[in-house]
Amino acid sequence: MSFLNVLEEVGKDFEKGLKWAVEYAVPVEKLVGLLFPQAAPAINAVADATSLIQGAVLLVEQKYAASGAQSGTGPQKLAEVMLLAGSAVNTLLQQAGILADNSYIESLVSAVVGILKVQAMPATKAAA
């Protein structure tokens, strides 16, 4: 099957096709590394820092959800994320040439939290 045939099939059911295409597309940071090899170390460091922030946020959120204390604990959660990831994120950003103090990293954490809050979650099936 040619690439054009695949695209035609994708176009027939756009929503499912787009989901499939995104799943099999080259991740952006890898694509940037291939197209701009001189920027690859910085891109990888920033991607690693972002991944580390997101992982720490999710870990802390799961911890608070499991304990039933999710609401009203924003500053506590931020402090835990900073404890878990702040130093490593700072090092990764420095490797990318980005000078970041704790205030800047805290704003990145808040941005990740904001993005996660508005991101659409997949529908779950109700328990029978």
XYZ file of C-alpha atoms in Angstrom:
128
model
C 0.000 0.000 0.000
C 1.467 3.366 -0.971
C 1.726 6.360 1.340
C -1.000 8.154 -0.655
C -3.317 5.180 -0.244
C -2.692 5.237 3.501
C -3.520 8.954 3.600
C -6.719 8.355 1.639
C -7.745 5.693 4.143
C -6.857 8.040 6.988
C -9.000 10.753 5.445
C -12.052 8.483 5.375
C -12.256 8.444 9.116
C -10.395 11.580 10.137
C -10.670 11.281 13.892
C -9.479 7.685 14.047
C -6.937 8.345 11.330
C -5.461 11.360 13.056
C -5.162 9.419 16.305
C -3.401 6.607 14.461
C -1.098 9.015 12.618
C -0.095 10.843 15.796
C 0.657 7.551 17.566
C 2.993 6.461 14.775
C 4.552 9.835 13.998
C 8.147 10.519 14.963
C 8.212 12.310 18.329
C 8.896 16.006 17.800
C 12.083 16.104 19.863
C 13.538 13.258 17.781
C 12.492 14.994 14.575
C 14.128 18.235 15.709
C 17.278 16.292 16.579
C 17.363 14.795 13.093
C 16.677 18.063 11.290
C 18.859 20.245 13.517
C 21.624 18.014 14.928
C 23.453 20.994 16.409
C 20.403 21.692 18.600
C 19.847 18.070 19.640
C 21.651 18.239 23.006
C 19.650 21.299 24.099
C 16.375 19.884 22.802
C 16.986 16.579 24.577
C 17.867 18.321 27.851
C 14.726 20.473 27.706
C 12.578 17.452 26.805
C 14.100 15.490 29.695
C 13.476 18.403 32.095
C 9.861 18.674 30.963
C 9.352 14.932 31.264
C 10.865 14.996 34.745
C 8.534 17.810 35.833
C 5.488 16.015 34.442
C 6.464 12.737 36.087
C 6.986 14.424 39.463
C 3.648 16.254 39.186
C 1.827 13.025 38.367
C 3.552 11.169 41.201
C 2.640 13.841 43.749
C -0.946 14.074 42.439
C -1.337 10.296 42.739
C 0.002 10.386 46.285
C -2.490 13.069 47.327
C -5.361 11.359 45.487
C -4.599 8.077 47.230
C -4.678 9.799 50.613
C -7.940 11.617 49.789
C -6.345 15.055 50.255
C -6.333 16.427 46.721
C -7.857 19.857 47.158
C -6.402 22.879 48.913
C -2.858 21.576 48.891
C -1.311 23.395 45.934
C 1.656 24.921 47.800
C 2.389 21.588 49.504
C 2.271 19.736 46.197
C 4.532 22.322 44.561
C 7.040 21.966 47.402
C 7.074 18.190 46.956
C 7.526 18.438 43.185
C 10.390 20.876 43.707
C 11.964 18.533 46.241
C 11.649 15.588 43.858
C 12.696 17.263 40.624
C 13.813 20.865 41.118
C 17.555 20.281 41.309
C 17.647 17.847 38.376
C 15.457 20.139 36.251
C 17.791 23.041 37.007
C 20.801 20.966 35.905
C 19.084 19.850 32.685
C 18.036 23.393 31.827
C 21.591 24.626 32.449
C 22.827 21.967 30.008
C 20.454 23.497 27.465
C 21.823 26.976 28.165
C 18.780 28.101 30.143
C 19.518 29.807 33.434
C 16.670 28.991 35.789
C 16.165 29.835 39.432
C 13.624 28.121 41.689
C 10.989 30.723 40.865
C 11.296 29.976 37.142
C 11.157 26.211 37.715
C 8.103 26.652 39.959
C 6.415 28.555 37.119
C 7.219 25.648 34.775
C 5.688 23.220 37.276
C 2.567 25.396 37.475
C 2.375 25.473 33.682
C 2.585 21.683 33.486
C -0.140 21.385 36.131
C -2.321 23.822 34.163
C -1.836 21.877 30.948
C -2.644 18.577 32.661
C -5.824 20.075 34.136
C -7.216 21.113 30.766
C -6.040 18.095 28.798
C -8.910 15.882 27.712
C -8.848 12.520 29.413
C -9.988 9.408 27.577
C -13.500 8.292 28.392
C -13.670 5.460 30.905
C -16.254 2.710 30.878
C -18.601 2.690 33.843
C -18.309 -0.333 36.075
C -21.160 -2.765 35.596
